[in-house]
CSV table of C-alpha atoms in Angstrom, one decimal:
chain,number,residue,atom,x,y,z
A,1215,MET,CA,63.0,169.1,110.0
A,1216,LYS,CA,60.2,167.9,112.2
A,1217,GLN,CA,59.3,164.3,112.4
A,1218,VAL,CA,56.6,162.1,110.9
A,1219,VAL,CA,55.3,159.8,113.7
A,1220,THR,CA,53.7,156.5,113.1
A,1221,PHE,CA,51.9,154.1,115.5
A,1222,GLY,CA,51.1,150.4,115.1
A,1223,GLU,CA,52.3,146.8,115.4
A,1224,ILE,CA,55.5,145.4,114.0
A,1225,MET,CA,55.6,141.7,113.2
A,1226,MET,CA,58.2,139.2,112.2
A,1227,ARG,CA,57.8,138.0,108.6
A,1228,LEU,CA,58.8,134.5,107.8
A,1229,SER,CA,59.1,133.4,104.1
A,1230,PRO,CA,60.4,130.3,102.3
A,1231,PRO,CA,63.4,131.2,100.1
A,1232,LEU,CA,62.9,131.6,96.3
A,1233,ASN,CA,59.3,130.9,95.4
A,1234,LEU,CA,59.0,127.7,97.5
A,1235,ARG,CA,55.6,126.9,99.0
A,1236,LEU,CA,55.3,126.7,102.8
A,1237,THR,CA,54.8,122.9,102.5
A,1238,GLN,CA,58.2,122.6,100.7
A,1239,ALA,CA,60.2,124.8,103.0
A,1240,SER,CA,63.0,123.5,105.3
A,1241,SER,CA,64.1,127.1,106.2
A,1242,LEU,CA,62.4,130.5,106.4
A,1243,ASP,CA,63.9,133.9,105.7
A,1244,VAL,CA,63.3,136.5,108.5
A,1245,ASN,CA,62.2,140.0,108.0
A,1246,TYR,CA,60.1,142.5,109.9
A,1247,GLY,CA,57.3,144.8,109.0
A,1248,GLY,CA,54.1,146.6,109.9
A,1249,GLY,CA,51.8,148.8,107.9
A,1250,ASP,CA,52.5,151.9,110.0
A,1251,ALA,CA,56.2,151.3,110.7
A,1252,ASN,CA,56.9,150.6,107.1
A,1253,VAL,CA,55.9,154.2,106.3
A,1254,ALA,CA,58.3,155.5,108.9
A,1255,ALA,CA,61.2,153.4,107.6
A,1256,ALA,CA,60.5,154.3,104.0
A,1257,LEU,CA,60.5,158.0,105.0
A,1258,ALA,CA,63.8,157.6,106.8
A,1259,GLN,CA,65.3,156.2,103.6
A,1260,LEU,CA,64.0,159.2,101.7
A,1261,GLY,CA,65.7,161.6,104.2
A,1262,GLN,CA,62.6,162.6,106.2
A,1263,PRO,CA,63.0,162.3,110.0
A,1264,ALA,CA,60.5,159.7,111.3
A,1265,ALA,CA,59.7,158.0,114.6
A,1266,HIS,CA,57.6,155.0,115.5
A,1267,ALA,CA,55.6,154.3,118.6
A,1268,GLY,CA,54.6,150.8,119.4
A,1269,CYS,CA,54.8,147.9,121.9
A,1270,PHE,CA,57.2,144.9,121.7
A,1271,PRO,CA,57.6,141.9,123.9
A,1272,ASP,CA,60.4,142.3,126.4
A,1273,ASN,CA,62.6,139.6,124.9
A,1274,ASP,CA,65.2,139.0,122.2
A,1275,LEU,CA,62.6,138.8,119.5
A,1276,GLY,CA,61.0,142.2,120.4
A,1277,ARG,CA,64.4,143.8,120.6
A,1278,ALA,CA,65.4,142.3,117.2
A,1279,ALA,CA,62.3,143.7,115.6
A,1280,ALA,CA,62.8,147.2,117.1
A,1281,GLN,CA,66.5,147.2,116.2
A,1282,HIS,CA,65.7,146.4,112.6
A,1283,PHE,CA,63.8,149.7,112.2
A,1284,GLN,CA,66.3,151.6,114.3
A,1285,ARG,CA,69.1,150.5,111.9
A,1286,LEU,CA,67.0,151.9,109.1
A,1287,GLY,CA,67.1,155.3,110.8
A,1288,VAL,CA,63.7,155.3,112.5
A,1289,ASP,CA,63.6,156.9,116.0
A,1290,MET,CA,62.3,154.1,118.2
A,1291,GLN,CA,62.6,155.9,121.6
A,1292,HIS,CA,58.8,156.0,122.1
A,1293,CYS,CA,58.4,152.2,121.9
A,1294,VAL,CA,57.4,150.1,125.0
A,1295,PHE,CA,58.9,146.7,125.8
A,1296,ARG,CA,56.3,144.7,127.8
A,1297,GLY,CA,54.6,141.4,127.3
A,1298,GLN,CA,55.7,138.1,125.9
A,1299,ARG,CA,54.8,137.6,122.3
A,1300,LEU,CA,55.8,139.1,118.9
A,1301,GLY,CA,53.2,138.7,116.2
A,1302,LEU,CA,54.2,136.6,113.2
A,1303,TYR,CA,53.1,136.3,109.6
A,1304,PHE,CA,54.1,133.7,107.1
A,1305,LEU,CA,54.4,134.8,103.4
A,1306,GLU,CA,54.4,132.3,100.5
A,1307,VAL,CA,55.5,134.3,97.5
A,1308,GLY,CA,53.6,133.3,94.3
A,1309,ALA,CA,54.7,133.5,90.7
A,1310,SER,CA,52.9,133.8,87.4
A,1311,LEU,CA,49.3,132.5,87.8
A,1312,ARG,CA,49.9,131.3,91.4
A,1313,GLY,CA,49.1,134.0,93.9
A,1314,SER,CA,51.0,134.8,97.0
A,1315,LYS,CA,49.5,133.7,100.4
A,1316,ILE,CA,49.8,135.0,103.9
A,1317,VAL,CA,49.1,133.1,107.2
A,1318,TYR,CA,48.9,135.2,110.3
A,1319,ASP,CA,49.9,134.1,113.8
A,1320,ARG,CA,49.5,137.3,115.8
A,1321,ALA,CA,46.8,136.6,118.4
A,1322,ASP,CA,47.6,137.7,122.0
A,1323,SER,CA,50.7,139.7,120.9
A,1324,ALA,CA,52.4,142.3,123.2
A,1325,PHE,CA,50.9,145.0,121.0
A,1326,ALA,CA,47.4,143.7,121.3
A,1327,ASN,CA,47.7,143.8,125.1
A,1328,LEU,CA,49.1,147.3,125.4
A,1329,ASP,CA,47.9,149.8,127.9
A,1330,PRO,CA,47.0,153.2,126.3
A,1331,ALA,CA,48.4,154.9,129.4
A,1332,TRP,CA,51.9,153.8,128.3
A,1333,PHE,CA,51.9,156.4,125.6
A,1334,ASN,CA,52.3,160.1,126.4
A,1335,TRP,CA,51.2,161.5,123.1
A,1336,GLU,CA,51.9,165.1,124.0
A,1337,GLU,CA,55.5,164.1,124.6
A,1338,ILE,CA,55.7,161.7,121.6
A,1339,LEU,CA,54.4,164.3,119.2
A,1340,LYS,CA,56.2,167.4,120.5
A,1341,ASP,CA,58.7,167.3,117.6
A,1342,ALA,CA,56.2,166.1,115.0
A,1343,GLN,CA,54.5,167.7,112.0
A,1344,TRP,CA,52.6,164.6,110.9
A,1345,LEU,CA,50.9,161.5,112.4
A,1346,HIS,CA,50.2,158.5,110.4
A,1347,TRP,CA,48.2,155.4,111.3
A,1348,THR,CA,46.4,152.5,109.5
A,1349,GLY,CA,43.1,150.8,110.0
A,1350,ILE,CA,44.9,147.7,111.0
A,1351,THR,CA,45.9,149.2,114.3
A,1352,PRO,CA,42.5,149.8,115.9
A,1353,ALA,CA,41.4,146.4,114.5
A,1354,ILE,CA,43.8,144.6,116.8
A,1355,SER,CA,42.2,145.2,120.2
A,1356,VAL,CA,40.1,147.6,122.3
A,1357,SER,CA,43.3,149.0,123.9
A,1358,ALA,CA,45.0,149.5,120.5
A,1359,ALA,CA,41.9,151.4,119.2
A,1360,GLN,CA,41.9,153.6,122.3
A,1361,ALA,CA,45.6,154.4,122.0
A,1362,THR,CA,45.0,155.3,118.3
A,1363,ARG,CA,42.1,157.6,119.3
A,1364,GLU,CA,44.2,159.3,121.9
A,1365,ALA,CA,47.1,159.8,119.4
A,1366,ILE,CA,44.7,161.5,116.9
A,1367,GLN,CA,43.2,163.7,119.6
A,1368,ALA,CA,46.6,164.9,120.7
A,1369,ALA,CA,47.7,165.6,117.1
A,1370,ARG,CA,44.5,167.7,116.6
A,1371,ARG,CA,45.2,169.7,119.7
A,1372,LEU,CA,48.8,170.3,118.6
A,1373,GLY,CA,47.8,171.3,115.0
A,1374,ILE,CA,49.6,168.3,113.5
A,1375,THR,CA,48.5,166.8,110.1
A,1376,VAL,CA,46.9,163.4,110.5
A,1377,SER,CA,46.8,160.7,107.7
A,1378,ALA,CA,45.4,157.2,107.6
A,1379,ASP,CA,45.3,154.3,105.3
A,1380,VAL,CA,41.8,153.0,106.2
A,1381,ASN,CA,43.0,149.5,105.1
A,1382,TYR,CA,39.8,147.5,106.1
A,1383,ARG,CA,40.7,143.9,107.1
A,1384,ARG,CA,37.5,142.2,107.9
A,1385,ASN,CA,39.0,139.2,109.6
A,1386,LEU,CA,41.0,141.3,112.1
A,1387,TRP,CA,38.0,142.8,113.9
A,1388,GLN,CA,37.5,140.0,116.5
A,1389,TYR,CA,37.1,141.8,119.8
A,1390,GLY,CA,33.3,142.6,119.7
A,1391,GLN,CA,33.3,146.1,118.2
A,1392,LYS,CA,32.3,146.8,114.6
A,1393,ALA,CA,34.9,148.4,112.4
A,1394,GLN,CA,32.2,150.8,111.1
A,1395,ASP,CA,31.6,152.1,114.6
A,1396,VAL,CA,35.2,152.5,115.7
A,1397,MET,CA,36.6,153.9,112.4
A,1398,LEU,CA,34.0,156.7,112.1
A,1399,GLU,CA,35.4,158.7,114.9
A,1400,LEU,CA,39.0,158.0,114.0
A,1401,VAL,CA,38.7,158.9,110.3
A,1402,ALA,CA,36.9,162.1,111.3
A,1403,GLY,CA,40.2,163.4,112.8
A,1404,CYS,CA,42.2,162.9,109.5
A,1405,ASP,CA,43.4,165.4,107.0
A,1406,VAL,CA,44.5,162.8,104.4
A,1407,VAL,CA,43.2,159.3,103.8
A,1408,VAL,CA,44.1,156.4,101.6
A,1409,CYS,CA,40.7,154.9,100.7
A,1410,THR,CA,39.3,152.9,97.8
A,1411,GLU,CA,35.7,152.6,96.7
A,1412,GLY,CA,35.5,149.1,98.3
A,1413,ASP,CA,36.8,150.3,101.7
A,1414,ALA,CA,34.4,153.3,101.6
A,1415,GLU,CA,31.5,151.0,101.1
A,1416,ASP,CA,32.5,148.5,103.7
A,1417,LEU,CA,33.3,151.0,106.4
A,1418,PHE,CA,31.1,154.0,105.7
A,1419,GLY,CA,28.3,152.7,103.5
A,1420,ILE,CA,29.4,155.1,100.8
A,1421,ARG,CA,28.8,154.0,97.2
A,1422,PRO,CA,29.6,155.8,94.0
A,1423,GLU,CA,26.5,157.4,92.5
A,1424,GLU,CA,24.7,155.4,89.8
A,1425,GLY,CA,25.6,156.4,86.3
A,1426,ARG,CA,28.8,158.2,87.3
A,1427,GLU,CA,31.9,157.0,85.3
A,1428,ASP,CA,34.2,158.9,87.7
A,1429,ARG,CA,33.4,156.4,90.5
A,1430,PHE,CA,36.5,157.4,92.6
A,1431,VAL,CA,35.6,161.1,92.4
A,1432,SER,CA,32.0,160.3,93.4
A,1433,MET,CA,33.2,158.4,96.4
A,1434,CYS,CA,35.6,161.1,97.5
A,1435,GLU,CA,32.9,163.8,97.2
A,1436,GLN,CA,30.7,161.9,99.6
A,1437,LEU,CA,33.6,161.0,101.9
A,1438,GLN,CA,34.5,164.7,102.3
A,1439,GLN,CA,30.9,165.6,102.9
A,1440,ARG,CA,30.7,163.0,105.7
A,1441,PHE,CA,34.1,164.0,107.1
A,1442,PRO,CA,34.8,167.7,106.5
A,1443,GLN,CA,38.2,167.5,108.1
A,1444,ILE,CA,39.5,165.4,105.2
A,1445,LYS,CA,41.3,167.5,102.6
A,1446,GLN,CA,42.7,164.8,100.4
A,1447,VAL,CA,41.8,161.3,99.4
A,1448,ILE,CA,44.4,159.2,97.6
A,1449,ALA,CA,44.6,155.6,96.3
A,1450,THR,CA,46.3,153.4,93.9
A,1451,ARG,CA,44.5,151.7,91.1
A,1452,ARG,CA,46.0,148.2,90.6
A,1453,GLU,CA,45.5,146.1,87.5
A,1454,THR,CA,46.9,142.7,88.4
A,1455,GLN,CA,48.0,140.8,85.3
A,1456,SER,CA,49.5,137.9,87.4
A,1457,ALA,CA,51.4,137.4,90.6
A,1458,SER,CA,54.5,138.5,88.7
A,1459,HIS,CA,53.0,141.4,86.7
A,1460,GLU,CA,51.2,144.5,88.0
A,1461,ARG,CA,50.1,147.8,86.5
A,1462,ILE,CA,49.5,150.6,89.0
A,1463,ARG,CA,48.6,154.3,88.9
A,1464,GLY,CA,47.9,156.9,91.5
A,1465,LEU,CA,44.6,158.8,92.2
A,1466,LEU,CA,44.2,161.9,94.2
A,1467,TYR,CA,41.1,164.0,95.0
A,1468,ASP,CA,42.1,167.3,96.5
A,1469,GLN,CA,39.2,169.4,97.6
A,1470,GLY,CA,37.4,169.3,94.3
A,1471,ALA,CA,40.4,168.8,92.0
A,1472,TYR,CA,41.2,165.3,90.6
A,1473,HIS,CA,44.6,164.1,89.6
A,1474,GLU,CA,45.7,160.8,88.1
A,1475,THR,CA,49.1,159.5,87.1
A,1476,THR,CA,50.0,157.4,84.0
A,1477,PRO,CA,50.4,153.7,84.9
A,1478,TYR,CA,53.6,151.9,85.7
A,1479,ASP,CA,54.0,148.5,84.2
A,1480,ILE,CA,55.9,146.3,86.7
A,1481,VAL,CA,57.2,142.9,85.5
A,1482,PRO,CA,58.5,140.9,87.2
A,1483,VAL,CA,57.1,141.8,90.6
A,1484,ILE,CA,59.6,140.8,93.2
A,1485,ASP,CA,57.5,141.6,96.3
A,1486,ARG,CA,54.3,143.5,96.4
A,1487,ILE,CA,53.9,143.5,100.2
A,1488,GLY,CA,54.3,147.1,101.4
A,1489,GLY,CA,53.3,148.7,98.1
A,1490,GLY,CA,50.5,150.7,99.8
A,1491,ASP,CA,52.8,151.8,102.6
A,1492,SER,CA,55.4,153.0,100.1
A,1493,PHE,CA,52.6,155.0,98.3
A,1494,ILE,CA,51.5,156.9,101.4
A,1495,SER,CA,55.1,157.5,102.5
A,1496,GLY,CA,55.9,158.8,99.1
A,1497,PHE,CA,52.9,161.1,99.2
A,1498,ILE,CA,53.9,162.4,102.7
A,1499,TYR,CA,57.4,163.0,101.5
A,1500,GLY,CA,56.3,164.7,98.3
A,1501,TRP,CA,53.8,166.9,100.1
A,1502,LEU,CA,56.4,168.1,102.7
A,1503,HIS,CA,59.3,168.5,100.3
A,1504,TYR,CA,57.8,169.8,97.1
A,1505,GLY,CA,55.8,172.8,98.1
A,1506,GLN,CA,52.5,171.1,98.8
A,1507,ASP,CA,52.0,170.5,95.1
A,1508,PRO,CA,49.3,167.8,94.9
A,1509,ALA,CA,50.1,166.5,91.4
A,1510,ARG,CA,53.9,166.3,92.1
A,1511,ALA,CA,53.3,164.6,95.5
A,1512,LEU,CA,51.0,162.0,93.8
A,1513,GLY,CA,53.6,161.4,91.0
A,1514,PHE,CA,56.3,160.9,93.6
A,1515,ALA,CA,54.1,158.5,95.6
A,1516,THR,CA,53.2,156.4,92.7
A,1517,ALA,CA,56.8,156.0,91.5
A,1518,ALA,CA,57.8,155.1,95.0
A,1519,SER,CA,55.2,152.4,95.2
A,1520,ALA,CA,56.2,151.1,91.7
A,1521,LEU,CA,59.8,150.8,92.9
A,1522,LYS,CA,58.8,148.9,96.1
A,1523,HIS,CA,57.5,146.1,93.9
A,1524,THR,CA,61.1,145.4,92.9
A,1525,ILE,CA,62.4,145.1,96.5
A,1526,VAL,CA,62.3,142.1,98.9
A,1527,GLY,CA,60.8,142.8,102.3
A,1528,ASP,CA,58.0,145.0,103.6
A,1529,ILE,CA,60.0,148.3,103.5
A,1530,ASN,CA,60.8,150.5,100.5
A,1531,LEU,CA,64.6,150.8,100.6
A,1532,VAL,CA,65.0,153.6,98.0
A,1533,THR,CA,66.3,157.2,98.1
A,1534,ALA,CA,64.5,160.3,97.0
A,1535,ALA,CA,66.9,160.5,94.0
A,1536,GLU,CA,66.0,157.0,92.9
A,1537,VAL,CA,62.3,157.8,93.0
A,1538,GLU,CA,62.8,161.0,91.1
A,1539,HIS,CA,64.7,159.0,88.4
A,1540,ILE,CA,61.5,157.0,87.9
A,1541,VAL,CA,59.3,160.1,87.9
A,1542,GLN,CA,61.4,161.6,85.1
A,1543,GLY,CA,60.6,158.6,82.9
A,1544,ASN,CA,63.6,156.4,83.4
A,1545,VAL,CA,61.8,153.1,83.7
A,1546,THR,CA,64.0,150.8,81.6
A,1547,GLY,CA,66.1,149.6,84.5
A,1548,ARG,CA,69.3,150.5,82.7
A,1549,LEU,CA,72.6,149.7,84.5
A,1550,LEU,CA,73.9,152.8,86.4
A,1551,ARG,CA,77.7,153.0,86.6
């Protein structure tokens, strides 16, 4: 099977144990994650070959982060080791009515200072059938945005499917260019996008038409008119009951046809970080392995995302068989012997 390739920054995640607050913590648990790389790692667990391209500092922290993904089966041969700093983020896991909190410490990371010339995309993508990126990557720096642009252009030349989670993070765009200007060109090169109504309005000025009850469909129709290359728009609809209780369902607009899953009720939520990454990785896997059946791919994606909420860390450590078990309605968590 050909690879799915992802591109983006990997950071160290530091969390107090249990549900302690950062102000209470005397120790921190170490994990690693990044929106794009989480997709590659989840796909590798499902049995889909995946590779990640990125930049790490040339020190023990950079090698530890890369080796974490390599141990999970991700091909890391296209990663560059230059620079001094690995980005960090601190996660305080909430419970019940106290929400989780994240503090970022990622400025001036090795990835932010990468040189696009370090990545030979024709070579990186030679064994690929799919390229995935997120809106976080071009938000980090001018050079990261340029490398993303070159990756998409190479994928288009090679006839490779391109997907993106537009993932608008307003506070990340600090280098003098507007997200709206940068993202227009990048999204125009995508076949599949993860996009909510809020992101579509913030990034593209697209609003659901007045009086339309099917707001997601209205947004998707306009998005596909603006970006004709896009074939599918997917999203999760999240109904947060508390920090420990979520209801999620999957939505898909596929060139005029709308699909929606029944909701999954997840309680208690163990870790919701990476839920969106597990959704798109599940969709990619389902699309590639189940005969390009939109409804089946969406069902697999939503079940995968639901399972991720029960797993500590950024990455969805589940097999395809475990996801299919949920798809088939086995949601009681019964002990398997």
